[in-house]
PDB file of C-alpha atoms in Angstrom:
ATOM      1  CA  MET D   1      27.918  37.625 -34.365  1.00 48.00           C
ATOM      2  CA  LYS D   2      28.728  36.735 -31.021  1.00 53.00           C
ATOM      3  CA  LYS D   3      26.664  37.404 -28.290  1.00 55.00           C
ATOM      4  CA  ARG D   4      27.315  39.873 -25.768  1.00 58.00           C
ATOM      5  CA  ARG D   5      27.865  38.018 -22.320  1.00 60.00           C
ATOM      6  CA  LYS D   6      25.461  39.958 -19.999  1.00 62.00           C
ATOM      7  CA  GLN D   7      27.475  42.437 -17.435  1.00 67.00           C
ATOM      8  CA  TYR D   8      26.408  42.346 -13.396  1.00 65.00           C
ATOM      9  CA  SER D   9      27.147  45.110 -11.219  1.00 74.00           C
ATOM     10  CA  ALA D  10      28.474  44.379  -7.918  1.00 75.00           C
ATOM     11  CA  GLY D  11      25.558  44.859  -5.968  1.00 76.00           C
ATOM     12  CA  ALA D  12      23.615  42.375  -8.336  1.00 79.00           C
ATOM     13  CA  ILE D  13      26.602  39.647  -7.857  1.00 83.00           C
ATOM     14  CA  ILE D  14      26.506  40.185  -4.223  1.00 86.00           C
ATOM     15  CA  TRP D  15      22.979  39.749  -3.986  1.00 86.00           C
ATOM     16  CA  ILE D  16      23.263  36.672  -6.293  1.00 86.00           C
ATOM     17  CA  ILE D  17      25.640  34.664  -3.938  1.00 88.00           C
ATOM     18  CA  PHE D  18      23.655  35.586  -0.925  1.00 89.00           C
ATOM     19  CA  LYS D  19      20.211  34.212  -2.806  1.00 88.00           C
ATOM     20  CA  TYR D  20      22.151  30.726  -3.508  1.00 90.00           C
ATOM     21  CA  VAL D  21      24.229  30.590   0.043  1.00 91.00           C
ATOM     22  CA  SER D  22      20.673  31.254   1.450  1.00 91.00           C
ATOM     23  CA  LEU D  23      18.654  28.784  -0.643  1.00 90.00           C
ATOM     24  CA  VAL D  24      21.967  26.031  -0.147  1.00 91.00           C
ATOM     25  CA  PHE D  25      21.684  26.857   4.041  1.00 91.00           C
ATOM     26  CA  PHE D  26      17.948  26.376   4.474  1.00 90.00           C
ATOM     27  CA  SER D  27      17.656  23.343   2.234  1.00 89.00           C
ATOM     28  CA  PHE D  28      20.905  21.965   4.555  1.00 88.00           C
ATOM     29  CA  VAL D  29      19.068  23.047   7.655  1.00 88.00           C
ATOM     30  CA  ALA D  30      15.461  21.028   6.262  1.00 86.00           C
ATOM     31  CA  VAL D  31      17.669  17.868   5.781  1.00 88.00           C
ATOM     32  CA  ILE D  32      19.553  17.365   8.699  1.00 88.00           C
ATOM     33  CA  PRO D  33      16.994  16.181  10.537  1.00 85.00           C
ATOM     34  CA  ILE D  34      15.879  13.378   8.275  1.00 86.00           C
ATOM     35  CA  ILE D  35      19.292  12.514   7.922  1.00 88.00           C
ATOM     36  CA  SER D  36      19.900  12.464  11.603  1.00 86.00           C
ATOM     37  CA  CYS D  37      16.758  10.009  11.982  1.00 86.00           C
ATOM     38  CA  VAL D  38      17.805   7.411   9.316  1.00 88.00           C
ATOM     39  CA  ILE D  39      21.078   7.071  11.372  1.00 87.00           C
ATOM     40  CA  THR D  40      20.028   7.133  14.584  1.00 86.00           C
ATOM     41  CA  ALA D  41      17.332   4.367  13.262  1.00 86.00           C
ATOM     42  CA  PHE D  42      19.819   1.748  12.387  1.00 87.00           C
ATOM     43  CA  LYS D  43      21.844   2.439  15.752  1.00 86.00           C
ATOM     44  CA  THR D  44      21.924  -0.236  18.373  1.00 84.00           C
ATOM     45  CA  GLU D  45      21.225   1.031  21.911  1.00 82.00           C
ATOM     46  CA  GLU D  46      24.572   1.058  23.348  1.00 82.00           C
ATOM     47  CA  GLU D  47      25.427   3.110  19.686  1.00 82.00           C
ATOM     48  CA  TYR D  48      23.065   5.738  20.661  1.00 80.00           C
ATOM     49  CA  LYS D  49      23.846   6.143  24.291  1.00 80.00           C
ATOM     50  CA  THR D  50      27.558   6.792  23.912  1.00 81.00           C
ATOM     51  CA  THR D  51      27.994   8.465  20.278  1.00 80.00           C
ATOM     52  CA  ASN D  52      26.593  11.611  18.717  1.00 80.00           C
ATOM     53  CA  VAL D  53      23.550  11.517  16.759  1.00 77.00           C
ATOM     54  CA  MET D  54      25.686  12.446  13.596  1.00 79.00           C
ATOM     55  CA  THR D  55      28.019   9.634  13.892  1.00 81.00           C
ATOM     56  CA  LEU D  56      27.127   6.562  11.697  1.00 84.00           C
ATOM     57  CA  PRO D  57      26.262   3.461  12.418  1.00 85.00           C
ATOM     58  CA  GLN D  58      28.195   0.536  12.537  1.00 82.00           C
ATOM     59  CA  ASN D  59      26.062  -1.855  10.672  1.00 81.00           C
ATOM     60  CA  TRP D  60      23.932  -0.322   7.966  1.00 84.00           C
ATOM     61  CA  PHE D  61      21.774  -3.336   7.446  1.00 82.00           C
ATOM     62  CA  ASN D  62      20.699  -4.067  11.193  1.00 79.00           C
ATOM     63  CA  PHE D  63      16.713  -3.722  10.823  1.00 85.00           C
ATOM     64  CA  ASP D  64      15.860  -5.191  14.215  1.00 85.00           C
ATOM     65  CA  ASN D  65      14.889  -1.548  15.577  1.00 84.00           C
ATOM     66  CA  PHE D  66      12.268  -1.489  12.667  1.00 88.00           C
ATOM     67  CA  VAL D  67      11.068  -4.883  13.340  1.00 87.00           C
ATOM     68  CA  GLU D  68      10.944  -4.293  17.056  1.00 85.00           C
ATOM     69  CA  ALA D  69       9.346  -0.968  16.864  1.00 85.00           C
ATOM     70  CA  PHE D  70       6.597  -2.329  14.749  1.00 87.00           C
ATOM     71  CA  GLN D  71       6.103  -5.212  16.951  1.00 85.00           C
ATOM     72  CA  ARG D  72       5.718  -3.269  19.855  1.00 84.00           C
ATOM     73  CA  ALA D  73       4.172  -0.237  18.924  1.00 84.00           C
ATOM     74  CA  ASN D  74       1.676  -2.338  16.779  1.00 86.00           C
ATOM     75  CA  MET D  75       2.071  -0.382  14.101  1.00 86.00           C
ATOM     76  CA  GLY D  76       0.527  -2.989  11.584  1.00 87.00           C
ATOM     77  CA  ARG D  77      -3.274  -1.879  13.528  1.00 89.00           C
ATOM     78  CA  ALA D  78      -2.148   1.499  13.932  1.00 89.00           C
ATOM     79  CA  PHE D  79      -1.932   1.979  10.334  1.00 90.00           C
ATOM     80  CA  MET D  80      -4.826   0.364   9.510  1.00 91.00           C
ATOM     81  CA  ASN D  81      -6.548   2.809  11.325  1.00 91.00           C
ATOM     82  CA  SER D  82      -5.053   5.690  10.174  1.00 90.00           C
ATOM     83  CA  VAL D  83      -5.505   4.479   6.332  1.00 90.00           C
ATOM     84  CA  ILE D  84      -9.748   3.938   7.648  1.00 92.00           C
ATOM     85  CA  VAL D  85      -9.739   7.831   9.244  1.00 92.00           C
ATOM     86  CA  MET D  86      -8.081   9.068   6.286  1.00 90.00           C
ATOM     87  CA  VAL D  87      -9.823   7.464   3.596  1.00 91.00           C
ATOM     88  CA  CYS D  88     -13.348   8.188   5.561  1.00 92.00           C
ATOM     89  CA  VAL D  89     -12.769  11.722   6.329  1.00 91.00           C
ATOM     90  CA  LEU D  90     -11.359  12.613   3.022  1.00 90.00           C
ATOM     91  CA  ILE D  91     -14.548  11.608   1.128  1.00 91.00           C
ATOM     92  CA  GLY D  92     -17.008  13.326   3.540  1.00 90.00           C
ATOM     93  CA  ALA D  93     -14.378  16.139   3.630  1.00 88.00           C
ATOM     94  CA  ILE D  94     -14.494  16.435   0.047  1.00 89.00           C
ATOM     95  CA  ILE D  95     -18.168  15.724  -0.566  1.00 89.00           C
ATOM     96  CA  ILE D  96     -19.759  18.730   1.947  1.00 87.00           C
ATOM     97  CA  GLY D  97     -17.134  20.643   0.786  1.00 87.00           C
ATOM     98  CA  THR D  98     -17.529  20.940  -2.457  1.00 89.00           C
ATOM     99  CA  GLN D  99     -21.359  21.201  -2.102  1.00 88.00           C
ATOM    100  CA  LEU D 100     -21.208  23.812   0.654  1.00 87.00           C
ATOM    101  CA  ALA D 101     -18.945  25.928  -1.901  1.00 87.00           C
ATOM    102  CA  TYR D 102     -21.324  24.889  -4.737  1.00 88.00           C
ATOM    103  CA  VAL D 103     -23.865  26.813  -2.911  1.00 88.00           C
ATOM    104  CA  LEU D 104     -22.284  29.673  -1.779  1.00 86.00           C
ATOM    105  CA  ASN D 105     -20.796  30.543  -5.211  1.00 85.00           C
ATOM    106  CA  ARG D 106     -23.509  29.657  -7.281  1.00 85.00           C
ATOM    107  CA  PHE D 107     -26.740  30.797  -5.269  1.00 84.00           C
ATOM    108  CA  GLN D 108     -26.869  34.535  -3.497  1.00 83.00           C
ATOM    109  CA  PHE D 109     -29.266  34.324  -0.635  1.00 82.00           C
ATOM    110  CA  PRO D 110     -29.142  36.416   2.552  1.00 86.00           C
ATOM    111  CA  GLY D 111     -26.285  35.618   4.604  1.00 83.00           C
ATOM    112  CA  ASN D 112     -24.717  33.987   2.300  1.00 81.00           C
ATOM    113  CA  GLY D 113     -21.769  36.725   3.305  1.00 81.00           C
ATOM    114  CA  LEU D 114     -22.202  35.944   6.771  1.00 85.00           C
ATOM    115  CA  ILE D 115     -21.396  32.548   6.283  1.00 83.00           C
ATOM    116  CA  ARG D 116     -18.393  33.092   4.411  1.00 80.00           C
ATOM    117  CA  ASN D 117     -17.446  35.226   7.470  1.00 81.00           C
ATOM    118  CA  LEU D 118     -18.373  33.020   9.817  1.00 81.00           C
ATOM    119  CA  PHE D 119     -15.939  29.846   7.903  1.00 77.00           C
ATOM    120  CA  LEU D 120     -13.122  32.558   7.939  1.00 77.00           C
ATOM    121  CA  PHE D 121     -13.737  33.465  11.560  1.00 79.00           C
ATOM    122  CA  ALA D 122     -13.870  30.033  12.315  1.00 75.00           C
ATOM    123  CA  ALA D 123     -10.379  29.430  10.461  1.00 74.00           C
ATOM    124  CA  LEU D 124      -8.462  31.925  12.606  1.00 77.00           C
ATOM    125  CA  LEU D 125      -9.397  30.734  15.859  1.00 75.00           C
ATOM    126  CA  PRO D 126      -6.833  27.847  17.498  1.00 76.00           C
ATOM    127  CA  GLY D 127      -7.943  24.583  17.372  1.00 72.00           C
ATOM    128  CA  VAL D 128      -6.715  24.011  21.033  1.00 75.00           C
ATOM    129  CA  ALA D 129      -8.413  26.936  22.529  1.00 76.00           C
ATOM    130  CA  MET D 130     -11.812  25.366  21.270  1.00 79.00           C
ATOM    131  CA  GLN D 131     -11.073  21.911  22.665  1.00 81.00           C
ATOM    132  CA  VAL D 132     -13.088  22.322  26.261  1.00 84.00           C
ATOM    133  CA  THR D 133     -16.134  22.698  24.114  1.00 85.00           C
ATOM    134  CA  VAL D 134     -15.085  20.269  21.539  1.00 85.00           C
ATOM    135  CA  TYR D 135     -14.267  18.029  23.990  1.00 87.00           C
ATOM    136  CA  GLN D 136     -17.806  18.350  25.864  1.00 89.00           C
ATOM    137  CA  ILE D 137     -19.918  17.980  22.809  1.00 89.00           C
ATOM    138  CA  MET D 138     -18.013  14.931  22.250  1.00 88.00           C
ATOM    139  CA  HIS D 139     -18.808  13.491  25.513  1.00 89.00           C
ATOM    140  CA  ASP D 140     -22.164  13.826  25.491  1.00 90.00           C
ATOM    141  CA  LEU D 141     -22.696  12.233  21.989  1.00 89.00           C
ATOM    142  CA  GLY D 142     -20.749   9.041  22.981  1.00 88.00           C
ATOM    143  CA  PHE D 143     -18.062   9.690  20.359  1.00 88.00           C
ATOM    144  CA  ILE D 144     -15.020   9.245  22.567  1.00 89.00           C
ATOM    145  CA  ASN D 145     -12.956   6.079  21.770  1.00 89.00           C
ATOM    146  CA  HIS D 146     -14.849   5.349  18.883  1.00 89.00           C
ATOM    147  CA  LEU D 147     -13.437   5.896  15.081  1.00 88.00           C
ATOM    148  CA  TYR D 148     -16.705   7.058  13.533  1.00 88.00           C
ATOM    149  CA  GLY D 149     -16.711  10.050  16.088  1.00 88.00           C
ATOM    150  CA  TYR D 150     -13.203  11.077  15.279  1.00 90.00           C
ATOM    151  CA  ILE D 151     -14.139  10.654  11.906  1.00 90.00           C
ATOM    152  CA  ILE D 152     -17.138  12.758  12.524  1.00 88.00           C
ATOM    153  CA  MET D 153     -15.271  15.551  14.256  1.00 87.00           C
ATOM    154  CA  MET D 154     -11.946  15.624  11.583  1.00 87.00           C
ATOM    155  CA  MET D 155     -14.514  16.567   8.682  1.00 83.00           C
ATOM    156  CA  GLY D 156     -15.922  18.955  10.389  1.00 74.00           C
ATOM    157  CA  THR D 157     -12.775  21.004  10.348  1.00 62.00           C
ATOM    158  CA  ASP D 158     -11.751  21.624   7.117  1.00 72.00           C
ATOM    159  CA  VAL D 159     -12.369  25.381   6.379  1.00 79.00           C
ATOM    160  CA  ILE D 160      -9.362  25.867   4.041  1.00 79.00           C
ATOM    161  CA  SER D 161     -10.498  23.431   1.415  1.00 81.00           C
ATOM    162  CA  ILE D 162     -14.030  25.360   1.172  1.00 83.00           C
ATOM    163  CA  TYR D 163     -12.389  28.183   0.360  1.00 82.00           C
ATOM    164  CA  ILE D 164      -9.997  26.034  -1.892  1.00 82.00           C
ATOM    165  CA  PHE D 165     -13.539  25.361  -3.618  1.00 86.00           C
ATOM    166  CA  ILE D 166     -15.140  28.466  -3.585  1.00 85.00           C
ATOM    167  CA  GLN D 167     -11.735  30.194  -5.260  1.00 83.00           C
ATOM    168  CA  TYR D 168     -11.663  27.514  -7.946  1.00 84.00           C
ATOM    169  CA  MET D 169     -15.442  27.548  -8.633  1.00 85.00           C
ATOM    170  CA  GLU D 170     -14.761  31.500  -9.500  1.00 84.00           C
ATOM    171  CA  ASN D 171     -13.177  30.899 -12.330  1.00 84.00           C
ATOM    172  CA  ILE D 172     -15.900  28.493 -13.655  1.00 83.00           C
ATOM    173  CA  PRO D 173     -18.238  30.042 -15.820  1.00 85.00           C
ATOM    174  CA  VAL D 174     -21.689  30.263 -15.270  1.00 85.00           C
ATOM    175  CA  ALA D 175     -22.978  30.099 -18.422  1.00 85.00           C
ATOM    176  CA  LEU D 176     -21.907  26.175 -18.012  1.00 84.00           C
ATOM    177  CA  ASP D 177     -24.713  26.007 -15.224  1.00 83.00           C
ATOM    178  CA  GLU D 178     -27.732  28.138 -17.320  1.00 83.00           C
ATOM    179  CA  SER D 179     -26.904  26.254 -20.509  1.00 87.00           C
ATOM    180  CA  ALA D 180     -27.518  22.757 -18.542  1.00 86.00           C
ATOM    181  CA  ILE D 181     -30.185  24.468 -16.835  1.00 87.00           C
ATOM    182  CA  ILE D 182     -32.055  25.481 -20.279  1.00 87.00           C
ATOM    183  CA  ASP D 183     -31.669  21.364 -21.390  1.00 84.00           C
ATOM    184  CA  GLY D 184     -33.561  20.347 -18.372  1.00 85.00           C
ATOM    185  CA  ALA D 185     -30.795  19.566 -15.281  1.00 84.00           C
ATOM    186  CA  SER D 186     -31.562  20.119 -12.127  1.00 86.00           C
ATOM    187  CA  TYR D 187     -28.941  21.819  -9.833  1.00 85.00           C
ATOM    188  CA  TRP D 188     -27.839  18.407  -8.030  1.00 88.00           C
ATOM    189  CA  LYS D 189     -26.988  16.933 -11.889  1.00 88.00           C
ATOM    190  CA  ILE D 190     -25.170  20.222 -12.611  1.00 86.00           C
ATOM    191  CA  TYR D 191     -23.280  19.543  -9.586  1.00 87.00           C
ATOM    192  CA  ARG D 192     -22.271  15.774 -10.009  1.00 87.00           C
ATOM    193  CA  LYS D 193     -21.920  15.626 -13.612  1.00 86.00           C
ATOM    194  CA  ILE D 194     -20.419  19.578 -14.662  1.00 86.00           C
ATOM    195  CA  MET D 195     -18.957  20.972 -11.061  1.00 87.00           C
ATOM    196  CA  LEU D 196     -17.649  17.736  -9.736  1.00 86.00           C
ATOM    197  CA  PRO D 197     -15.378  16.712 -12.813  1.00 86.00           C
ATOM    198  CA  LEU D 198     -13.969  20.691 -13.491  1.00 86.00           C
ATOM    199  CA  LEU D 199     -13.406  20.614  -9.835  1.00 86.00           C
ATOM    200  CA  LYS D 200     -10.633  17.229 -10.018  1.00 84.00           C
ATOM    201  CA  PRO D 201      -7.003  19.814  -9.402  1.00 82.00           C
ATOM    202  CA  ALA D 202      -8.562  21.311  -6.517  1.00 84.00           C
ATOM    203  CA  ILE D 203      -9.560  18.576  -4.876  1.00 86.00           C
ATOM    204  CA  VAL D 204      -6.569  16.905  -5.226  1.00 83.00           C
ATOM    205  CA  THR D 205      -4.991  19.834  -3.318  1.00 82.00           C
ATOM    206  CA  ALA D 206      -7.474  19.599  -1.065  1.00 84.00           C
ATOM    207  CA  CYS D 207      -6.935  16.063  -0.547  1.00 85.00           C
ATOM    208  CA  ILE D 208      -3.189  16.346  -0.162  1.00 83.00           C
ATOM    209  CA  LEU D 209      -3.326  19.170   2.515  1.00 81.00           C
ATOM    210  CA  LYS D 210      -5.991  17.725   4.410  1.00 86.00           C
ATOM    211  CA  GLY D 211      -4.607  14.144   3.973  1.00 85.00           C
ATOM    212  CA  VAL D 212      -1.494  14.426   5.229  1.00 84.00           C
ATOM    213  CA  GLY D 213      -2.955  16.880   8.325  1.00 85.00           C
ATOM    214  CA  VAL D 214      -4.967  13.753   9.158  1.00 88.00           C
ATOM    215  CA  TYR D 215      -2.083  11.235   9.167  1.00 87.00           C
ATOM    216  CA  ASN D 216      -0.084  13.333  10.839  1.00 85.00           C
ATOM    217  CA  GLU D 217      -2.686  14.570  13.452  1.00 86.00           C
ATOM    218  CA  TYR D 218      -1.631  14.018  17.328  1.00 85.00           C
ATOM    219  CA  TYR D 219      -3.047  15.886  19.855  1.00 85.00           C
ATOM    220  CA  SER D 220      -6.618  15.120  18.587  1.00 85.00           C
ATOM    221  CA  ALA D 221      -6.283  11.274  18.158  1.00 87.00           C
ATOM    222  CA  ASN D 222      -4.535  11.197  21.375  1.00 86.00           C
ATOM    223  CA  LEU D 223      -7.002  12.982  23.373  1.00 86.00           C
ATOM    224  CA  TYR D 224     -10.220  10.752  21.617  1.00 88.00           C
ATOM    225  CA  LEU D 225      -8.526   7.823  20.917  1.00 88.00           C
ATOM    226  CA  THR D 226      -7.141   6.397  23.966  1.00 84.00           C
ATOM    227  CA  LYS D 227      -8.193   2.841  23.757  1.00 85.00           C
ATOM    228  CA  GLU D 228      -4.938   0.497  22.651  1.00 82.00           C
ATOM    229  CA  ASN D 229      -6.798  -1.132  19.806  1.00 86.00           C
ATOM    230  CA  LEU D 230      -7.675   2.590  17.998  1.00 87.00           C
ATOM    231  CA  LYS D 231      -4.322   3.865  17.831  1.00 87.00           C
ATOM    232  CA  THR D 232      -2.972   5.985  14.842  1.00 88.00           C
ATOM    233  CA  MET D 233       0.168   5.988  13.366  1.00 86.00           C
ATOM    234  CA  ALA D 234       1.172   9.311  15.134  1.00 84.00           C
ATOM    235  CA  ILE D 235       0.036   8.160  18.378  1.00 86.00           C
ATOM    236  CA  SER D 236       2.039   4.564  17.901  1.00 85.00           C
ATOM    237  CA  LEU D 237       5.417   6.251  18.373  1.00 81.00           C
ATOM    238  CA  TYR D 238       4.591   7.508  21.766  1.00 80.00           C
ATOM    239  CA  THR D 239       4.682   3.743  22.722  1.00 77.00           C
ATOM    240  CA  PHE D 240       8.471   4.251  23.303  1.00 76.00           C
ATOM    241  CA  THR D 241       8.172   7.572  25.646  1.00 74.00           C
ATOM    242  CA  GLY D 242       8.389   7.535  29.160  1.00 65.00           C
ATOM    243  CA  PRO D 243       8.957   8.839  32.896  1.00 55.00           C
ATOM    244  CA  LEU D 244      12.575   7.233  32.829  1.00 52.00           C
ATOM    245  CA  GLY D 245      13.312   8.304  28.805  1.00 60.00           C
ATOM    246  CA  SER D 246      12.816   7.990  25.686  1.00 73.00           C
ATOM    247  CA  GLN D 247      14.426   5.114  23.155  1.00 78.00           C
ATOM    248  CA  TYR D 248      15.143   7.635  20.093  1.00 81.00           C
ATOM    249  CA  ASN D 249      16.293   5.080  18.411  1.00 83.00           C
ATOM    250  CA  LEU D 250      13.071   2.758  18.436  1.00 85.00           C
ATOM    251  CA  ILE D 251      11.244   6.053  17.816  1.00 85.00           C
ATOM    252  CA  CYS D 252      13.257   6.899  14.392  1.00 86.00           C
ATOM    253  CA  ALA D 253      13.244   3.372  13.128  1.00 87.00           C
ATOM    254  CA  GLY D 254       8.856   4.103  13.958  1.00 87.00           C
ATOM    255  CA  VAL D 255       9.337   7.539  12.067  1.00 86.00           C
ATOM    256  CA  ILE D 256      10.611   5.791   8.733  1.00 88.00           C
ATOM    257  CA  ILE D 257       8.068   3.111   8.799  1.00 88.00           C
ATOM    258  CA  SER D 258       5.256   5.973   8.928  1.00 86.00           C
ATOM    259  CA  LEU D 259       6.656   7.784   6.335  1.00 84.00           C
ATOM    260  CA  LEU D 260       7.452   5.111   3.814  1.00 85.00           C
ATOM    261  CA  PRO D 261       3.718   5.009   2.765  1.00 83.00           C
ATOM    262  CA  GLU D 262       3.450   8.706   1.817  1.00 80.00           C
ATOM    263  CA  LEU D 263       6.601   8.455  -0.038  1.00 82.00           C
ATOM    264  CA  ILE D 264       5.112   5.500  -1.928  1.00 84.00           C
ATOM    265  CA  VAL D 265       2.119   7.429  -2.397  1.00 79.00           C
ATOM    266  CA  PHE D 266       3.942  10.370  -3.691  1.00 77.00           C
ATOM    267  CA  ILE D 267       6.488   8.307  -5.964  1.00 80.00           C
ATOM    268  CA  VAL D 268       3.644   6.727  -7.625  1.00 76.00           C
ATOM    269  CA  PHE D 269       0.898   9.631  -8.019  1.00 71.00           C
ATOM    270  CA  GLN D 270       3.837  12.417  -8.263  1.00 70.00           C
ATOM    271  CA  LYS D 271       2.714  13.623 -11.863  1.00 71.00           C
ATOM    272  CA  GLN D 272      -1.101  14.212 -10.138  1.00 62.00           C
ATOM    273  CA  ILE D 273      -0.013  15.615  -7.343  1.00 64.00           C
ATOM    274  CA  TYR D 274       2.317  18.362  -8.938  1.00 65.00           C
ATOM    275  CA  SER D 275      -0.720  19.023 -11.786  1.00 63.00           C
ATOM    276  CA  GLY D 276      -3.325  19.430  -9.112  1.00 55.00           C
ATOM    277  CA  ILE D 277      -1.195  21.689  -7.006  1.00 55.00           C
ATOM    278  CA  THR D 278      -0.497  23.594 -10.387  1.00 56.00           C
ATOM    279  CA  ALA D 279      -4.068  23.384 -11.737  1.00 52.00           C
ATOM    280  CA  GLY D 280      -5.902  24.060  -7.939  1.00 47.00           C
ATOM    281  CA  ALA D 281      -3.549  27.229  -7.064  1.00 50.00           C
ATOM    282  CA  VAL D 282      -5.834  29.832  -5.193  1.00 47.00           C
ATOM    283  CA  LYS D 283      -5.902  32.402  -8.175  1.00 48.00           C
ATOM    284  CA  GLY D 284      -5.557  36.185  -6.583  1.00 44.00           C
TER     285      GLY D 284
END
């Protein structure tokens, strides 16, 4: 028995064409900056000045820009600083965020709703608007030009992750806590032995969001880490900018170098990342 082909109306056909054309167009718009960055990274200074951004370089095996960018911007040291900051911030933010979420979700006390609303209010405030106060606090505590001060500040700006943990805990039955309490487990043991293992998908999601943000952070890093040996990857890229012009071929080479670690991590752990995002998605 032959299957009947599905008939589409004229309006449905127009909508399908529009949908796929839009997808192709926006994909093209998203990819163009990356392509132009790769092309520019392989150009010499003379080629960059005399050609447009989409003109292919004469030599695709010219890695002088990458070597010069790595050496002049001291990107090895900057990468180590970024890794130290990111690892410490992620560990601290996950510990603080999961514990706060556990208390707010599992315990009902006066002020619980107020604290949640304050977190929401803090998430709505633009960070730039609070920089004067934050800078004064950082200065008074002696945290400026110290990695540990910058790390502590970055750990305290993770409201979104707390909401991810709270939403995920809503789907964990309270009966698990009650059974553990009957067996003699303390609240700390319940958090460590039950909650943390079950929160792995949400932790992966929070680590992706927080890790990318910390690694690419420029404004705060440039404001609080002004010493040469404290530069992060995002700050090191601005070595090639100045009042007399910018060396975009070296900047693009530096951008590609800074993207390589993220790309490698994504390729190696893409299964865990995809499963973590899917399982840790906030349910409505």
